[in-house]
Amino acid sequence: MIKKRVLCCSVVLSVMILSKLYSTPNSTSKKDPIRKTLLEQVVKKKKAIALSPEKQKEVYYRSVKFANKRVPLHRPSVERKFERYLTNFSFRKQQTYSLHKKAEQHLPKIAAILASYGIPEDFKYVPLIESDMNPQITSHKGAGGYWQFMPATARLYGLKVNGSVDERKDLIKSTHAAARYLKSLYKEFGDWTLVAAAYNVGGGSLKSSIRRQGTNDYYNLRLNNETGTYVYKLVSMKQVIENPHKHGYKRYAEMADKYQHINEQNLL
């Protein structure tokens, strides 16, 4: 922090000196070596500040969004939770490229279906979080398939679930059902971040929490641990898939990271 302040002060000082030089009649020549040297120093120092780890992190964090809405990473508690799951999904922690392989195989199909219903593309990461793209997974409560639908909810949104057929395991059919469900939740809450939370905990339970606590800001709500971290997991998964090089997935570095500068050091 001290180094950063000193660097900023020296840039300001250089700019002040340059201003003085420009206002002096004897220094108006473009070939003035002193002015040229100072200009070069200012440019170098500006680049140094722009590429400092602190500045890189600040710019990157300002770009982090869920469903086109900025995540308030300026709040310390929000930043801590986000970084925890960002670390969990990094290559250093995972030591495998399976997340990106599954994303390549399934996410384009899921995104296309969601778009046809007007659902933000970021919801395509839900199956990665819910089932790890494994349709055979069933929770202890009975939720199953790619989107981890409960049997009753699956039937309500058009899926067959009985002793011989379970359409929760069909990626295309279950994604259409999930899109219809997400759309109904949006009509109820009018906010996509709350829709994600409601998908996890249920609309009735989330409404009760909002009413009881007097706030509809997901990042301020006190929710159970799974729901309270659900959006952070989705946002972190999105960052890891969209910015593979930044988070250690070097095999996918050819896919241009959205916020990776050529000289930028990776965060993780």
C-alpha atoms as an extended CHARMM CRD file, in Angstrom:
* protein
*
       268  EXT
         1         1  MET       CA              0.0000000000        0.0000000000        0.0000000000  PROA      1               0.0000000000
         2         2  ILE       CA              2.8900000000        2.3950000000        0.8930000000  PROA      2               0.0000000000
         3         3  LYS       CA              4.6260000000        1.5930000000       -2.4030000000  PROA      3               0.0000000000
         4         4  LYS       CA              1.4100000000        2.2800000000       -4.2950000000  PROA      4               0.0000000000
         5         5  ARG       CA              1.0130000000        5.6850000000       -2.5840000000  PROA      5               0.0000000000
         6         6  VAL       CA              4.6180000000        6.6400000000       -3.3210000000  PROA      6               0.0000000000
         7         7  LEU       CA              4.1450000000        5.6170000000       -6.9660000000  PROA      7               0.0000000000
         8         8  CYS       CA              0.9600000000        7.6690000000       -7.2690000000  PROA      8               0.0000000000
         9         9  CYS       CA              2.6100000000       10.7070000000       -5.6350000000  PROA      9               0.0000000000
        10        10  SER       CA              5.5630000000       10.5400000000       -8.0150000000  PROA      10              0.0000000000
        11        11  VAL       CA              3.2100000000       10.4210000000      -11.0030000000  PROA      11              0.0000000000
        12        12  VAL       CA              1.3440000000       13.4720000000       -9.7080000000  PROA      12              0.0000000000
        13        13  LEU       CA              4.6220000000       15.2840000000       -9.0740000000  PROA      13              0.0000000000
        14        14  SER       CA              5.8370000000       14.4920000000      -12.5840000000  PROA      14              0.0000000000
        15        15  VAL       CA              2.6060000000       15.7880000000      -14.0810000000  PROA      15              0.0000000000
        16        16  MET       CA              2.9430000000       19.0350000000      -12.0760000000  PROA      16              0.0000000000
        17        17  ILE       CA              6.5070000000       19.5040000000      -13.3030000000  PROA      17              0.0000000000
        18        18  LEU       CA              5.3890000000       18.8890000000      -16.8610000000  PROA      18              0.0000000000
        19        19  SER       CA              2.6170000000       21.4570000000      -16.4920000000  PROA      19              0.0000000000
        20        20  LYS       CA              5.1790000000       23.9830000000      -15.2940000000  PROA      20              0.0000000000
        21        21  LEU       CA              7.4010000000       23.2110000000      -18.2390000000  PROA      21              0.0000000000
        22        22  TYR       CA              4.5400000000       23.5880000000      -20.7240000000  PROA      22              0.0000000000
        23        23  SER       CA              3.6830000000       26.9930000000      -19.2750000000  PROA      23              0.0000000000
        24        24  THR       CA              7.2870000000       28.2000000000      -19.5670000000  PROA      24              0.0000000000
        25        25  PRO       CA              8.0460000000       29.9800000000      -22.8820000000  PROA      25              0.0000000000
        26        26  ASN       CA             11.6430000000       28.6940000000      -22.9640000000  PROA      26              0.0000000000
        27        27  SER       CA             10.4730000000       25.0690000000      -22.8910000000  PROA      27              0.0000000000
        28        28  THR       CA              7.9410000000       24.9720000000      -25.6840000000  PROA      28              0.0000000000
        29        29  SER       CA             10.0980000000       23.0630000000      -28.1240000000  PROA      29              0.0000000000
        30        30  LYS       CA              8.9410000000       19.5000000000      -28.7560000000  PROA      30              0.0000000000
        31        31  LYS       CA             12.6070000000       18.5080000000      -28.8240000000  PROA      31              0.0000000000
        32        32  ASP       CA             13.1850000000       19.5980000000      -25.2160000000  PROA      32              0.0000000000
        33        33  PRO       CA             15.0940000000       16.5740000000      -23.7360000000  PROA      33              0.0000000000
        34        34  ILE       CA             13.9860000000       17.2530000000      -20.1390000000  PROA      34              0.0000000000
        35        35  ARG       CA             10.3200000000       17.3990000000      -21.0750000000  PROA      35              0.0000000000
        36        36  LYS       CA             10.6700000000       14.2680000000      -23.2270000000  PROA      36              0.0000000000
        37        37  THR       CA             12.3180000000       12.3410000000      -20.3700000000  PROA      37              0.0000000000
        38        38  LEU       CA              9.6330000000       13.4090000000      -17.8940000000  PROA      38              0.0000000000
        39        39  LEU       CA              6.8880000000       12.4050000000      -20.3190000000  PROA      39              0.0000000000
        40        40  GLU       CA              8.4130000000        8.9530000000      -20.7140000000  PROA      40              0.0000000000
        41        41  GLN       CA              8.6570000000        8.5890000000      -16.9300000000  PROA      41              0.0000000000
        42        42  VAL       CA              5.0080000000        9.5430000000      -16.4750000000  PROA      42              0.0000000000
        43        43  VAL       CA              3.9000000000        7.0130000000      -19.1110000000  PROA      43              0.0000000000
        44        44  LYS       CA              5.9810000000        4.2380000000      -17.4990000000  PROA      44              0.0000000000
        45        45  LYS       CA              4.6470000000        4.9890000000      -14.0280000000  PROA      45              0.0000000000
        46        46  LYS       CA              1.0650000000        5.0510000000      -15.2490000000  PROA      46              0.0000000000
        47        47  LYS       CA              1.5850000000        1.6430000000      -16.8540000000  PROA      47              0.0000000000
        48        48  ALA       CA              3.1550000000        0.3430000000      -13.6410000000  PROA      48              0.0000000000
        49        49  ILE       CA              0.1140000000        1.4520000000      -11.6240000000  PROA      49              0.0000000000
        50        50  ALA       CA             -2.3040000000       -0.0070000000      -14.1730000000  PROA      50              0.0000000000
        51        51  LEU       CA             -0.5340000000       -3.3760000000      -14.0430000000  PROA      51              0.0000000000
        52        52  SER       CA             -0.0200000000       -3.5140000000      -10.2820000000  PROA      52              0.0000000000
        53        53  PRO       CA             -1.7060000000       -6.5360000000       -8.6110000000  PROA      53              0.0000000000
        54        54  GLU       CA             -3.9860000000       -4.2430000000       -6.6270000000  PROA      54              0.0000000000
        55        55  LYS       CA             -5.1860000000       -2.3850000000       -9.7310000000  PROA      55              0.0000000000
        56        56  GLN       CA             -5.6220000000       -5.6070000000      -11.7090000000  PROA      56              0.0000000000
        57        57  LYS       CA             -7.7670000000       -7.0630000000       -8.9420000000  PROA      57              0.0000000000
        58        58  GLU       CA             -9.8100000000       -3.8750000000       -8.6410000000  PROA      58              0.0000000000
        59        59  VAL       CA            -10.5600000000       -3.7540000000      -12.3810000000  PROA      59              0.0000000000
        60        60  TYR       CA            -11.3420000000       -7.4650000000      -12.5430000000  PROA      60              0.0000000000
        61        61  TYR       CA            -13.6610000000       -7.3800000000       -9.5290000000  PROA      61              0.0000000000
        62        62  ARG       CA            -15.5840000000       -4.4510000000      -11.0050000000  PROA      62              0.0000000000
        63        63  SER       CA            -16.3090000000       -6.6750000000      -14.0170000000  PROA      63              0.0000000000
        64        64  VAL       CA            -17.8240000000       -9.5340000000      -11.9960000000  PROA      64              0.0000000000
        65        65  LYS       CA            -21.5670000000       -9.8080000000      -12.6050000000  PROA      65              0.0000000000
        66        66  PHE       CA            -24.3990000000      -12.2630000000      -12.1680000000  PROA      66              0.0000000000
        67        67  ALA       CA            -27.3160000000      -12.0400000000      -14.6070000000  PROA      67              0.0000000000
        68        68  ASN       CA            -26.0100000000       -8.6380000000      -15.8250000000  PROA      68              0.0000000000
        69        69  LYS       CA            -25.9550000000       -7.2190000000      -12.2980000000  PROA      69              0.0000000000
        70        70  ARG       CA            -22.6790000000       -6.3100000000      -10.5940000000  PROA      70              0.0000000000
        71        71  VAL       CA            -21.7220000000       -8.3870000000       -7.5770000000  PROA      71              0.0000000000
        72        72  PRO       CA            -20.9700000000       -5.9550000000       -4.6830000000  PROA      72              0.0000000000
        73        73  LEU       CA            -17.4020000000       -7.1040000000       -4.1480000000  PROA      73              0.0000000000
        74        74  HSD       CA            -16.5610000000       -3.7820000000       -2.5140000000  PROA      74              0.0000000000
        75        75  ARG       CA            -18.2340000000       -5.2260000000        0.5930000000  PROA      75              0.0000000000
        76        76  PRO       CA            -15.6140000000       -7.1640000000        2.6240000000  PROA      76              0.0000000000
        77        77  SER       CA            -18.0100000000       -9.9920000000        3.5620000000  PROA      77              0.0000000000
        78        78  VAL       CA            -19.0650000000      -10.4750000000       -0.0760000000  PROA      78              0.0000000000
        79        79  GLU       CA            -15.4490000000      -10.4180000000       -1.2650000000  PROA      79              0.0000000000
        80        80  ARG       CA            -14.4280000000      -13.0510000000        1.3120000000  PROA      80              0.0000000000
        81        81  LYS       CA            -17.1610000000      -15.4980000000        0.2890000000  PROA      81              0.0000000000
        82        82  PHE       CA            -16.5150000000      -14.9670000000       -3.4100000000  PROA      82              0.0000000000
        83        83  GLU       CA            -12.7810000000      -15.5690000000       -3.0320000000  PROA      83              0.0000000000
        84        84  ARG       CA            -13.3820000000      -18.7380000000       -1.0080000000  PROA      84              0.0000000000
        85        85  TYR       CA            -15.3050000000      -20.3900000000       -3.8490000000  PROA      85              0.0000000000
        86        86  LEU       CA            -13.0930000000      -18.8910000000       -6.5200000000  PROA      86              0.0000000000
        87        87  THR       CA            -10.2190000000      -20.7030000000       -4.8060000000  PROA      87              0.0000000000
        88        88  ASN       CA            -12.2360000000      -23.9230000000       -4.5000000000  PROA      88              0.0000000000
        89        89  PHE       CA            -12.9300000000      -23.9640000000       -8.2510000000  PROA      89              0.0000000000
        90        90  SER       CA             -9.3940000000      -22.9810000000       -9.2980000000  PROA      90              0.0000000000
        91        91  PHE       CA             -7.1110000000      -25.4790000000      -11.0190000000  PROA      91              0.0000000000
        92        92  ARG       CA             -4.8050000000      -25.4170000000       -7.9950000000  PROA      92              0.0000000000
        93        93  LYS       CA             -7.6380000000      -26.9050000000       -5.9310000000  PROA      93              0.0000000000
        94        94  GLN       CA             -9.3560000000      -29.0630000000       -8.5790000000  PROA      94              0.0000000000
        95        95  GLN       CA             -6.2480000000      -30.4300000000      -10.3270000000  PROA      95              0.0000000000
        96        96  THR       CA             -8.4330000000      -31.5000000000      -13.2690000000  PROA      96              0.0000000000
        97        97  TYR       CA             -9.9200000000      -30.0660000000      -16.4470000000  PROA      97              0.0000000000
        98        98  SER       CA            -13.2230000000      -31.9160000000      -16.0240000000  PROA      98              0.0000000000
        99        99  LEU       CA            -15.2150000000      -28.7350000000      -15.3070000000  PROA      99              0.0000000000
       100       100  HSD       CA            -14.1610000000      -27.1930000000      -18.6110000000  PROA      100             0.0000000000
       101       101  LYS       CA            -14.7280000000      -30.4160000000      -20.5380000000  PROA      101             0.0000000000
       102       102  LYS       CA            -18.2750000000      -30.6660000000      -19.2250000000  PROA      102             0.0000000000
       103       103  ALA       CA            -18.8410000000      -26.9780000000      -19.9110000000  PROA      103             0.0000000000
       104       104  GLU       CA            -17.6880000000      -27.3670000000      -23.5170000000  PROA      104             0.0000000000
       105       105  GLN       CA            -19.9500000000      -30.3520000000      -24.0540000000  PROA      105             0.0000000000
       106       106  HSD       CA            -23.1680000000      -29.1730000000      -22.4010000000  PROA      106             0.0000000000
       107       107  LEU       CA            -23.3000000000      -25.4110000000      -21.7750000000  PROA      107             0.0000000000
       108       108  PRO       CA            -23.9170000000      -24.2510000000      -25.3800000000  PROA      108             0.0000000000
       109       109  LYS       CA            -27.0710000000      -26.4190000000      -25.5750000000  PROA      109             0.0000000000
       110       110  ILE       CA            -28.2720000000      -25.2520000000      -22.1630000000  PROA      110             0.0000000000
       111       111  ALA       CA            -27.5880000000      -21.5720000000      -22.9670000000  PROA      111             0.0000000000
       112       112  ALA       CA            -29.5660000000      -21.7800000000      -26.2200000000  PROA      112             0.0000000000
       113       113  ILE       CA            -32.6250000000      -23.2030000000      -24.4580000000  PROA      113             0.0000000000
       114       114  LEU       CA            -32.4590000000      -20.6390000000      -21.6330000000  PROA      114             0.0000000000
       115       115  ALA       CA            -32.1690000000      -17.8080000000      -24.1670000000  PROA      115             0.0000000000
       116       116  SER       CA            -35.3330000000      -18.9780000000      -25.9180000000  PROA      116             0.0000000000
       117       117  TYR       CA            -37.2090000000      -18.3340000000      -22.6490000000  PROA      117             0.0000000000
       118       118  GLY       CA            -35.4890000000      -15.0250000000      -21.8980000000  PROA      118             0.0000000000
       119       119  ILE       CA            -33.4780000000      -16.4680000000      -19.0000000000  PROA      119             0.0000000000
       120       120  PRO       CA            -30.0450000000      -14.8560000000      -18.3730000000  PROA      120             0.0000000000
       121       121  GLU       CA            -27.2220000000      -17.0080000000      -19.6780000000  PROA      121             0.0000000000
       122       122  ASP       CA            -25.5320000000      -17.2090000000      -16.2720000000  PROA      122             0.0000000000
       123       123  PHE       CA            -28.1350000000      -19.7680000000      -15.1710000000  PROA      123             0.0000000000
       124       124  LYS       CA            -26.4580000000      -22.2920000000      -17.4630000000  PROA      124             0.0000000000
       125       125  TYR       CA            -23.9980000000      -22.8890000000      -14.6140000000  PROA      125             0.0000000000
       126       126  VAL       CA            -26.7270000000      -24.2270000000      -12.3100000000  PROA      126             0.0000000000
       127       127  PRO       CA            -26.3800000000      -27.8800000000      -13.4560000000  PROA      127             0.0000000000
       128       128  LEU       CA            -22.6070000000      -27.7070000000      -12.9000000000  PROA      128             0.0000000000
       129       129  ILE       CA            -23.2520000000      -26.6330000000       -9.3110000000  PROA      129             0.0000000000
       130       130  GLU       CA            -26.2920000000      -28.8400000000       -8.7000000000  PROA      130             0.0000000000
       131       131  SER       CA            -25.2450000000      -32.1660000000      -10.2050000000  PROA      131             0.0000000000
       132       132  ASP       CA            -21.7650000000      -31.6950000000      -11.6720000000  PROA      132             0.0000000000
       133       133  MET       CA            -23.5030000000      -32.5600000000      -14.9620000000  PROA      133             0.0000000000
       134       134  ASN       CA            -24.1160000000      -36.0840000000      -13.6950000000  PROA      134             0.0000000000
       135       135  PRO       CA            -27.7880000000      -37.0230000000      -14.2880000000  PROA      135             0.0000000000
       136       136  GLN       CA            -27.4960000000      -40.1220000000      -12.0960000000  PROA      136             0.0000000000
       137       137  ILE       CA            -27.0030000000      -38.1410000000       -8.8780000000  PROA      137             0.0000000000
       138       138  THR       CA            -29.9420000000      -38.1900000000       -6.4480000000  PROA      138             0.0000000000
       139       139  SER       CA            -29.9400000000      -36.2070000000       -3.2050000000  PROA      139             0.0000000000
       140       140  HSD       CA            -31.0040000000      -37.6650000000        0.1340000000  PROA      140             0.0000000000
       141       141  LYS       CA            -34.2290000000      -35.6270000000       -0.2170000000  PROA      141             0.0000000000
       142       142  GLY       CA            -35.0270000000      -37.1750000000       -3.6010000000  PROA      142             0.0000000000
       143       143  ALA       CA            -33.9060000000      -34.3920000000       -5.9600000000  PROA      143             0.0000000000
       144       144  GLY       CA            -32.4380000000      -35.8230000000       -9.1360000000  PROA      144             0.0000000000
       145       145  GLY       CA            -31.1860000000      -35.2910000000      -12.6760000000  PROA      145             0.0000000000
       146       146  TYR       CA            -29.0980000000      -32.5170000000      -14.1980000000  PROA      146             0.0000000000
       147       147  TRP       CA            -31.0830000000      -29.7350000000      -12.5160000000  PROA      147             0.0000000000
       148       148  GLN       CA            -31.7850000000      -31.6710000000       -9.2980000000  PROA      148             0.0000000000
       149       149  PHE       CA            -35.5600000000      -31.3690000000       -9.4910000000  PROA      149             0.0000000000
       150       150  MET       CA            -37.7530000000      -32.7890000000       -6.7490000000  PROA      150             0.0000000000
       151       151  PRO       CA            -40.2490000000      -35.2460000000       -8.3230000000  PROA      151             0.0000000000
       152       152  ALA       CA            -43.2910000000      -33.0320000000       -7.6360000000  PROA      152             0.0000000000
       153       153  THR       CA            -41.6330000000      -29.9080000000       -9.0740000000  PROA      153             0.0000000000
       154       154  ALA       CA            -40.4580000000      -31.8580000000      -12.1160000000  PROA      154             0.0000000000
       155       155  ARG       CA            -43.9950000000      -33.0480000000      -12.8380000000  PROA      155             0.0000000000
       156       156  LEU       CA            -45.3910000000      -29.5580000000      -12.2720000000  PROA      156             0.0000000000
       157       157  TYR       CA            -43.1590000000      -28.2180000000      -15.0450000000  PROA      157             0.0000000000
       158       158  GLY       CA            -43.8620000000      -30.9610000000      -17.5550000000  PROA      158             0.0000000000
       159       159  LEU       CA            -41.4680000000      -33.8320000000      -16.8460000000  PROA      159             0.0000000000
       160       160  LYS       CA            -42.4330000000      -37.4680000000      -16.5100000000  PROA      160             0.0000000000
       161       161  VAL       CA            -41.1640000000      -39.0260000000      -13.3030000000  PROA      161             0.0000000000
       162       162  ASN       CA            -42.4300000000      -42.4990000000      -12.4100000000  PROA      162             0.0000000000
       163       163  GLY       CA            -41.2450000000      -46.0340000000      -11.8820000000  PROA      163             0.0000000000
       164       164  SER       CA            -40.2160000000      -46.5250000000      -15.5110000000  PROA      164             0.0000000000
       165       165  VAL       CA            -39.3830000000      -43.0130000000      -16.7730000000  PROA      165             0.0000000000
       166       166  ASP       CA            -37.3930000000      -40.1730000000      -15.2400000000  PROA      166             0.0000000000
       167       167  GLU       CA            -37.0850000000      -37.2230000000      -17.6050000000  PROA      167             0.0000000000
       168       168  ARG       CA            -35.0440000000      -35.3020000000      -15.0580000000  PROA      168             0.0000000000
       169       169  LYS       CA            -32.1140000000      -37.2570000000      -16.5320000000  PROA      169             0.0000000000
       170       170  ASP       CA            -32.8040000000      -35.9240000000      -20.0310000000  PROA      170             0.0000000000
       171       171  LEU       CA            -30.6780000000      -32.7880000000      -20.5120000000  PROA      171             0.0000000000
       172       172  ILE       CA            -32.8940000000      -31.1360000000      -23.1340000000  PROA      172             0.0000000000
       173       173  LYS       CA            -36.2700000000      -31.8660000000      -21.5350000000  PROA      173             0.0000000000
       174       174  SER       CA            -35.1030000000      -31.0210000000      -18.0250000000  PROA      174             0.0000000000
       175       175  THR       CA            -33.5350000000      -27.7370000000      -19.2120000000  PROA      175             0.0000000000
       176       176  HSD       CA            -36.8440000000      -26.6900000000      -20.7990000000  PROA      176             0.0000000000
       177       177  ALA       CA            -38.5620000000      -27.5090000000      -17.4970000000  PROA      177             0.0000000000
       178       178  ALA       CA            -35.9190000000      -25.5710000000      -15.5380000000  PROA      178             0.0000000000
       179       179  ALA       CA            -36.3740000000      -22.5490000000      -17.8190000000  PROA      179             0.0000000000
       180       180  ARG       CA            -40.1290000000      -22.5800000000      -17.1960000000  PROA      180             0.0000000000
       181       181  TYR       CA            -39.5230000000      -22.8410000000      -13.4550000000  PROA      181             0.0000000000
       182       182  LEU       CA            -36.9690000000      -20.0090000000      -13.4370000000  PROA      182             0.0000000000
       183       183  LYS       CA            -39.3490000000      -17.8190000000      -15.4130000000  PROA      183             0.0000000000
       184       184  SER       CA            -42.1190000000      -18.4140000000      -12.8750000000  PROA      184             0.0000000000
       185       185  LEU       CA            -39.7460000000      -17.5280000000      -10.0360000000  PROA      185             0.0000000000
       186       186  TYR       CA            -38.8240000000      -14.2780000000      -11.7830000000  PROA      186             0.0000000000
       187       187  LYS       CA            -42.5030000000      -13.3210000000      -11.9750000000  PROA      187             0.0000000000
       188       188  GLU       CA            -42.6020000000      -13.8740000000       -8.2370000000  PROA      188             0.0000000000
       189       189  PHE       CA            -39.4210000000      -12.0510000000       -7.1920000000  PROA      189             0.0000000000
       190       190  GLY       CA            -38.5120000000       -9.7030000000      -10.0710000000  PROA      190             0.0000000000
       191       191  ASP       CA            -34.7910000000      -10.1070000000       -9.4040000000  PROA      191             0.0000000000
       192       192  TRP       CA            -32.5510000000      -12.7650000000      -10.9600000000  PROA      192             0.0000000000
       193       193  THR       CA            -30.2310000000      -13.0350000000       -7.9700000000  PROA      193             0.0000000000
       194       194  LEU       CA            -33.2230000000      -13.8190000000       -5.7580000000  PROA      194             0.0000000000
       195       195  VAL       CA            -34.4280000000      -16.2690000000       -8.4290000000  PROA      195             0.0000000000
       196       196  ALA       CA            -31.1560000000      -18.1960000000       -8.0560000000  PROA      196             0.0000000000
       197       197  ALA       CA            -31.5790000000      -18.2720000000       -4.2760000000  PROA      197             0.0000000000
       198       198  ALA       CA            -35.2130000000      -19.3450000000       -4.6060000000  PROA      198             0.0000000000
       199       199  TYR       CA            -34.2270000000      -22.1230000000       -6.9960000000  PROA      199             0.0000000000
       200       200  ASN       CA            -32.0570000000      -23.5080000000       -4.2230000000  PROA      200             0.0000000000
       201       201  VAL       CA            -34.2470000000      -23.0070000000       -1.1500000000  PROA      201             0.0000000000
       202       202  GLY       CA            -37.7530000000      -22.7000000000       -2.6140000000  PROA      202             0.0000000000
       203       203  GLY       CA            -39.8630000000      -19.6200000000       -3.2440000000  PROA      203             0.0000000000
       204       204  GLY       CA            -41.9420000000      -19.8810000000       -0.0800000000  PROA      204             0.0000000000
       205       205  SER       CA            -38.9440000000      -20.1880000000        2.2180000000  PROA      205             0.0000000000
       206       206  LEU       CA            -37.1500000000      -17.2620000000        0.5840000000  PROA      206             0.0000000000
       207       207  LYS       CA            -40.2640000000      -15.0770000000        0.8100000000  PROA      207             0.0000000000
       208       208  SER       CA            -40.4760000000      -15.8210000000        4.5280000000  PROA      208             0.0000000000
       209       209  SER       CA            -36.8330000000      -14.7790000000        5.0320000000  PROA      209             0.0000000000
       210       210  ILE       CA            -37.3680000000      -11.5460000000        3.0880000000  PROA      210             0.0000000000
       211       211  ARG       CA            -40.5090000000      -10.6880000000        5.0410000000  PROA      211             0.0000000000
       212       212  ARG       CA            -38.9840000000      -11.5570000000        8.4100000000  PROA      212             0.0000000000
       213       213  GLN       CA            -35.6960000000       -9.6860000000        7.8290000000  PROA      213             0.0000000000
       214       214  GLY       CA            -37.1360000000       -6.6970000000        5.9870000000  PROA      214             0.0000000000
       215       215  THR       CA            -34.6910000000       -6.7860000000        3.0680000000  PROA      215             0.0000000000
       216       216  ASN       CA            -34.7350000000       -8.2870000000       -0.4130000000  PROA      216             0.0000000000
       217       217  ASP       CA            -31.0000000000       -7.8400000000       -0.9830000000  PROA      217             0.0000000000
       218       218  TYR       CA            -29.5710000000      -11.3500000000       -1.3290000000  PROA      218             0.0000000000
       219       219  TYR       CA            -26.1690000000      -10.1990000000       -0.0850000000  PROA      219             0.0000000000
       220       220  ASN       CA            -27.7200000000       -8.8550000000        3.1330000000  PROA      220             0.0000000000
       221       221  LEU       CA            -30.1010000000      -11.7320000000        3.8240000000  PROA      221             0.0000000000
       222       222  ARG       CA            -29.2490000000      -14.2570000000        6.5390000000  PROA      222             0.0000000000
       223       223  LEU       CA            -29.9800000000      -17.5910000000        4.8910000000  PROA      223             0.0000000000
       224       224  ASN       CA            -29.0420000000      -21.1930000000        5.5280000000  PROA      224             0.0000000000
       225       225  ASN       CA            -25.4510000000      -21.9780000000        4.5630000000  PROA      225             0.0000000000
       226       226  GLU       CA            -26.2950000000      -23.7020000000        1.2640000000  PROA      226             0.0000000000
       227       227  THR       CA            -28.5600000000      -20.9150000000        0.0140000000  PROA      227             0.0000000000
       228       228  GLY       CA            -26.3870000000      -18.1580000000        1.4670000000  PROA      228             0.0000000000
       229       229  THR       CA            -23.4380000000      -19.3730000000       -0.6120000000  PROA      229             0.0000000000
       230       230  TYR       CA            -25.3580000000      -20.5090000000       -3.7110000000  PROA      230             0.0000000000
       231       231  VAL       CA            -24.9640000000      -17.3560000000       -5.8060000000  PROA      231             0.0000000000
       232       232  TYR       CA            -21.2880000000      -17.1310000000       -4.8510000000  PROA      232             0.0000000000
       233       233  LYS       CA            -20.7740000000      -20.6330000000       -6.2180000000  PROA      233             0.0000000000
       234       234  LEU       CA            -22.5360000000      -19.7490000000       -9.4750000000  PROA      234             0.0000000000
       235       235  VAL       CA            -20.5390000000      -16.5260000000       -9.9080000000  PROA      235             0.0000000000
       236       236  SER       CA            -17.2550000000      -18.2730000000       -9.0970000000  PROA      236             0.0000000000
       237       237  MET       CA            -18.0090000000      -21.1030000000      -11.5110000000  PROA      237             0.0000000000
       238       238  LYS       CA            -18.7650000000      -18.5430000000      -14.2090000000  PROA      238             0.0000000000
       239       239  GLN       CA            -15.4220000000      -16.7900000000      -13.6430000000  PROA      239             0.0000000000
       240       240  VAL       CA            -13.4430000000      -20.0170000000      -13.7490000000  PROA      240             0.0000000000
       241       241  ILE       CA            -15.0980000000      -21.1640000000      -16.9870000000  PROA      241             0.0000000000
       242       242  GLU       CA            -14.9580000000      -17.7690000000      -18.7320000000  PROA      242             0.0000000000
       243       243  ASN       CA            -11.4580000000      -16.8430000000      -17.5580000000  PROA      243             0.0000000000
       244       244  PRO       CA             -9.5790000000      -20.1700000000      -17.5330000000  PROA      244             0.0000000000
       245       245  HSD       CA             -6.0520000000      -18.7730000000      -17.7670000000  PROA      245             0.0000000000
       246       246  LYS       CA             -6.6080000000      -16.3900000000      -14.8660000000  PROA      246             0.0000000000
       247       247  HSD       CA             -7.5420000000      -19.2990000000      -12.6020000000  PROA      247             0.0000000000
       248       248  GLY       CA             -4.8440000000      -21.7220000000      -13.6150000000  PROA      248             0.0000000000
       249       249  TYR       CA             -6.4960000000      -23.7150000000      -16.4320000000  PROA      249             0.0000000000
       250       250  LYS       CA             -3.6200000000      -23.1930000000      -18.8520000000  PROA      250             0.0000000000
       251       251  ARG       CA             -4.7800000000      -25.8230000000      -21.3270000000  PROA      251             0.0000000000
       252       252  TYR       CA             -7.7050000000      -23.5070000000      -22.0680000000  PROA      252             0.0000000000
       253       253  ALA       CA             -5.5520000000      -20.3700000000      -22.3570000000  PROA      253             0.0000000000
       254       254  GLU       CA             -6.2250000000      -20.2420000000      -26.1050000000  PROA      254             0.0000000000
       255       255  MET       CA             -9.7880000000      -19.2710000000      -25.2330000000  PROA      255             0.0000000000
       256       256  ALA       CA             -9.2060000000      -15.5580000000      -24.6730000000  PROA      256             0.0000000000
       257       257  ASP       CA             -9.9950000000      -14.6120000000      -21.1150000000  PROA      257             0.0000000000
       258       258  LYS       CA            -12.4860000000      -11.7580000000      -20.9770000000  PROA      258             0.0000000000
       259       259  TYR       CA            -10.4660000000       -9.7060000000      -18.4720000000  PROA      259             0.0000000000
       260       260  GLN       CA             -6.9020000000      -10.9780000000      -18.8510000000  PROA      260             0.0000000000
       261       261  HSD       CA             -4.2050000000       -8.4630000000      -19.7610000000  PROA      261             0.0000000000
       262       262  ILE       CA             -1.1570000000       -9.8230000000      -21.5820000000  PROA      262             0.0000000000
       263       263  ASN       CA              1.1200000000       -8.7700000000      -18.6930000000  PROA      263             0.0000000000
       264       264  GLU       CA             -1.3100000000       -9.5700000000      -15.9150000000  PROA      264             0.0000000000
       265       265  GLN       CA             -0.4180000000      -11.9930000000      -13.1710000000  PROA      265             0.0000000000
       266       266  ASN       CA             -3.0580000000      -14.5890000000      -12.3380000000  PROA      266             0.0000000000
       267       267  LEU       CA             -5.0220000000      -14.1120000000       -9.1460000000  PROA      267             0.0000000000
       268       268  LEU       CA             -4.7730000000      -17.7720000000       -8.1080000000  PROA      268             0.0000000000
